[in-house]
Tab-separated table of C-alpha atoms in Angstrom:
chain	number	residue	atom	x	y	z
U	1	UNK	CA	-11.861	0.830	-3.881
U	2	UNK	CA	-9.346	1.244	-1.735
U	3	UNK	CA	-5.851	-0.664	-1.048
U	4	UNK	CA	-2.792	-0.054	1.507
U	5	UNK	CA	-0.090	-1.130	1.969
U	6	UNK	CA	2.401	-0.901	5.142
U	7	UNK	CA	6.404	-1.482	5.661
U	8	UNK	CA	6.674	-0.839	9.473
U	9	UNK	CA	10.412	-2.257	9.682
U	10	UNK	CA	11.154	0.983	7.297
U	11	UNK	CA	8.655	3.280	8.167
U	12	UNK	CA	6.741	3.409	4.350
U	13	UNK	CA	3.144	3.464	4.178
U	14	UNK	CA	0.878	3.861	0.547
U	15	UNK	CA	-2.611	4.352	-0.106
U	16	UNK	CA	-4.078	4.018	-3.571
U	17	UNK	CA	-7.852	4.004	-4.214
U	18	UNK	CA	-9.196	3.893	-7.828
U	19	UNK	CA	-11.731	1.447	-9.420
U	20	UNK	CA	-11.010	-2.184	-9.366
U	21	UNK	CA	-11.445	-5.717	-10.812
U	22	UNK	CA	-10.736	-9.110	-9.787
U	23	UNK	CA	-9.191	-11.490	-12.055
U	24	UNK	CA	-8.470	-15.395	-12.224
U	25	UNK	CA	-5.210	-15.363	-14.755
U	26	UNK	CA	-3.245	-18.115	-14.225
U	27	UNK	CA	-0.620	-16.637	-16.607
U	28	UNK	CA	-0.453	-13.886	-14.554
U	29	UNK	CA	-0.425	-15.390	-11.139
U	30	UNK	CA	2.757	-17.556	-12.381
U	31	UNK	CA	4.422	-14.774	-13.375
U	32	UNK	CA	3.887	-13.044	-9.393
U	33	UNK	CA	3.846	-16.358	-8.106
U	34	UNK	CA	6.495	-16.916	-4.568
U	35	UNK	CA	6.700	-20.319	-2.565
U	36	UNK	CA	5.671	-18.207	0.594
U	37	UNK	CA	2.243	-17.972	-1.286
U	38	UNK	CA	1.921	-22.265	-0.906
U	39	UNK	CA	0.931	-21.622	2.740
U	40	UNK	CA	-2.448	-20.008	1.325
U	41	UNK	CA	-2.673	-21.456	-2.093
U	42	UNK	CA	-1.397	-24.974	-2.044
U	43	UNK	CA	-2.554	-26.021	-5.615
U	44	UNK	CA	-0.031	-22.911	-6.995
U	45	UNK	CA	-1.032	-20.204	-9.527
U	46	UNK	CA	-3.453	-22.584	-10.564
U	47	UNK	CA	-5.427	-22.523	-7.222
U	48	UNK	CA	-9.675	-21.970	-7.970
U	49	UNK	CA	-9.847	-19.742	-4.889
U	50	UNK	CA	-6.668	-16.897	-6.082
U	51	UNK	CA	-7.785	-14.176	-7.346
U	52	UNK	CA	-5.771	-11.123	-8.543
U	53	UNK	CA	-6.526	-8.115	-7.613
U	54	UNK	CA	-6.103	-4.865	-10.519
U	55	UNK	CA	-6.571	-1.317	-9.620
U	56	UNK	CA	-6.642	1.708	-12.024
U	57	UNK	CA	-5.549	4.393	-10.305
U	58	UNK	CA	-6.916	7.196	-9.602
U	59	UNK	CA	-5.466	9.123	-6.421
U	60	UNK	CA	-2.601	7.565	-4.197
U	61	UNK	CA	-0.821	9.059	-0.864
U	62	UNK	CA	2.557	8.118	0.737
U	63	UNK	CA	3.947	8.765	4.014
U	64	UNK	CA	7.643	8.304	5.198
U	65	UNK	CA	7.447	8.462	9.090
U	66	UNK	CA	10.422	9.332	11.488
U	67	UNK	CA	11.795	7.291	14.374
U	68	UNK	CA	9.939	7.437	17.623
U	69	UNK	CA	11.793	10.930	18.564
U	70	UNK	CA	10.784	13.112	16.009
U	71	UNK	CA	7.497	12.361	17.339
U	72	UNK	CA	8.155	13.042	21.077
U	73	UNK	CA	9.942	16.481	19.798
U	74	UNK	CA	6.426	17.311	17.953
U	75	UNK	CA	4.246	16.387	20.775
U	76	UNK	CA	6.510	18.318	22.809
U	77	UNK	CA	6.382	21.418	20.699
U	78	UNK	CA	2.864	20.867	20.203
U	79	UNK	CA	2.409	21.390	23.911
U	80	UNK	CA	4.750	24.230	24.413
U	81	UNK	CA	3.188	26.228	20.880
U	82	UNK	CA	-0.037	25.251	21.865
U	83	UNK	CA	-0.364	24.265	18.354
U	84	UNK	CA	-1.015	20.923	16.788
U	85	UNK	CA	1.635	18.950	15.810
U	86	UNK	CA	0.604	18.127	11.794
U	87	UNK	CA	2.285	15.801	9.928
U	88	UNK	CA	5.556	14.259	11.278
U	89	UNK	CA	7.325	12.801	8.529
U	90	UNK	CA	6.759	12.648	4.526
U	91	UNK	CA	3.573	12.957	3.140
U	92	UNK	CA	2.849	13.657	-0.548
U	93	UNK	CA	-0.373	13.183	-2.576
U	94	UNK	CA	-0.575	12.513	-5.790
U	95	UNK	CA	-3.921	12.490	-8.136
U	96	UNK	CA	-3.977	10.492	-11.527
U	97	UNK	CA	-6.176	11.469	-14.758
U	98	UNK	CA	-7.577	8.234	-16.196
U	99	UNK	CA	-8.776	9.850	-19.054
């Protein structure tokens, strides 16, 4: 299983994968529980159809990515080098032991 998550107004990105399992915990669901959530889940924490969503994991990868420039300037230098450009920004990898 795999789950991302992406902040484009800062420029953050995360991937974790791992193994998974879904959960109906209203206990839990209170506790992460914001009005926005009504729009999807009008009967609350409580709702039949929410579902939480746990993931053990087991290798995750961020990525902090420049402003627009920073990737002209690599293209650029890609072209002049010949080379390609890589990675443009932060990138890290991390891998978890789960035993």
């Amino acid at each position: 299983m795999s789950v991302g998550y992406a902040d484009l107004s800062g420029k953050r990105f995360v991937a974790v994968s791992g193994s998974a399992q879904l959960s109906q915990d209203p206990d839990k669901a209170k506790q992460l529980w914001s009005t926005e959530q009504l729009a999807y889940y009008p009967d609350g924490p409580e709702d039949a159809r929410l579902a939480l969503l746990r993931v053990q994991m087991e290798r995750a990868e961020y990525w902090l990515a420049p402003g627009r420039s920073a990737y002209v300037v690599a293209a650029a230098r890609a072209v002049l080098t010949g080379k390609p450009a890589g990675i443009v920004g932060e990138n890290r990898k991390v891998d978890y032991d789960t035993h």
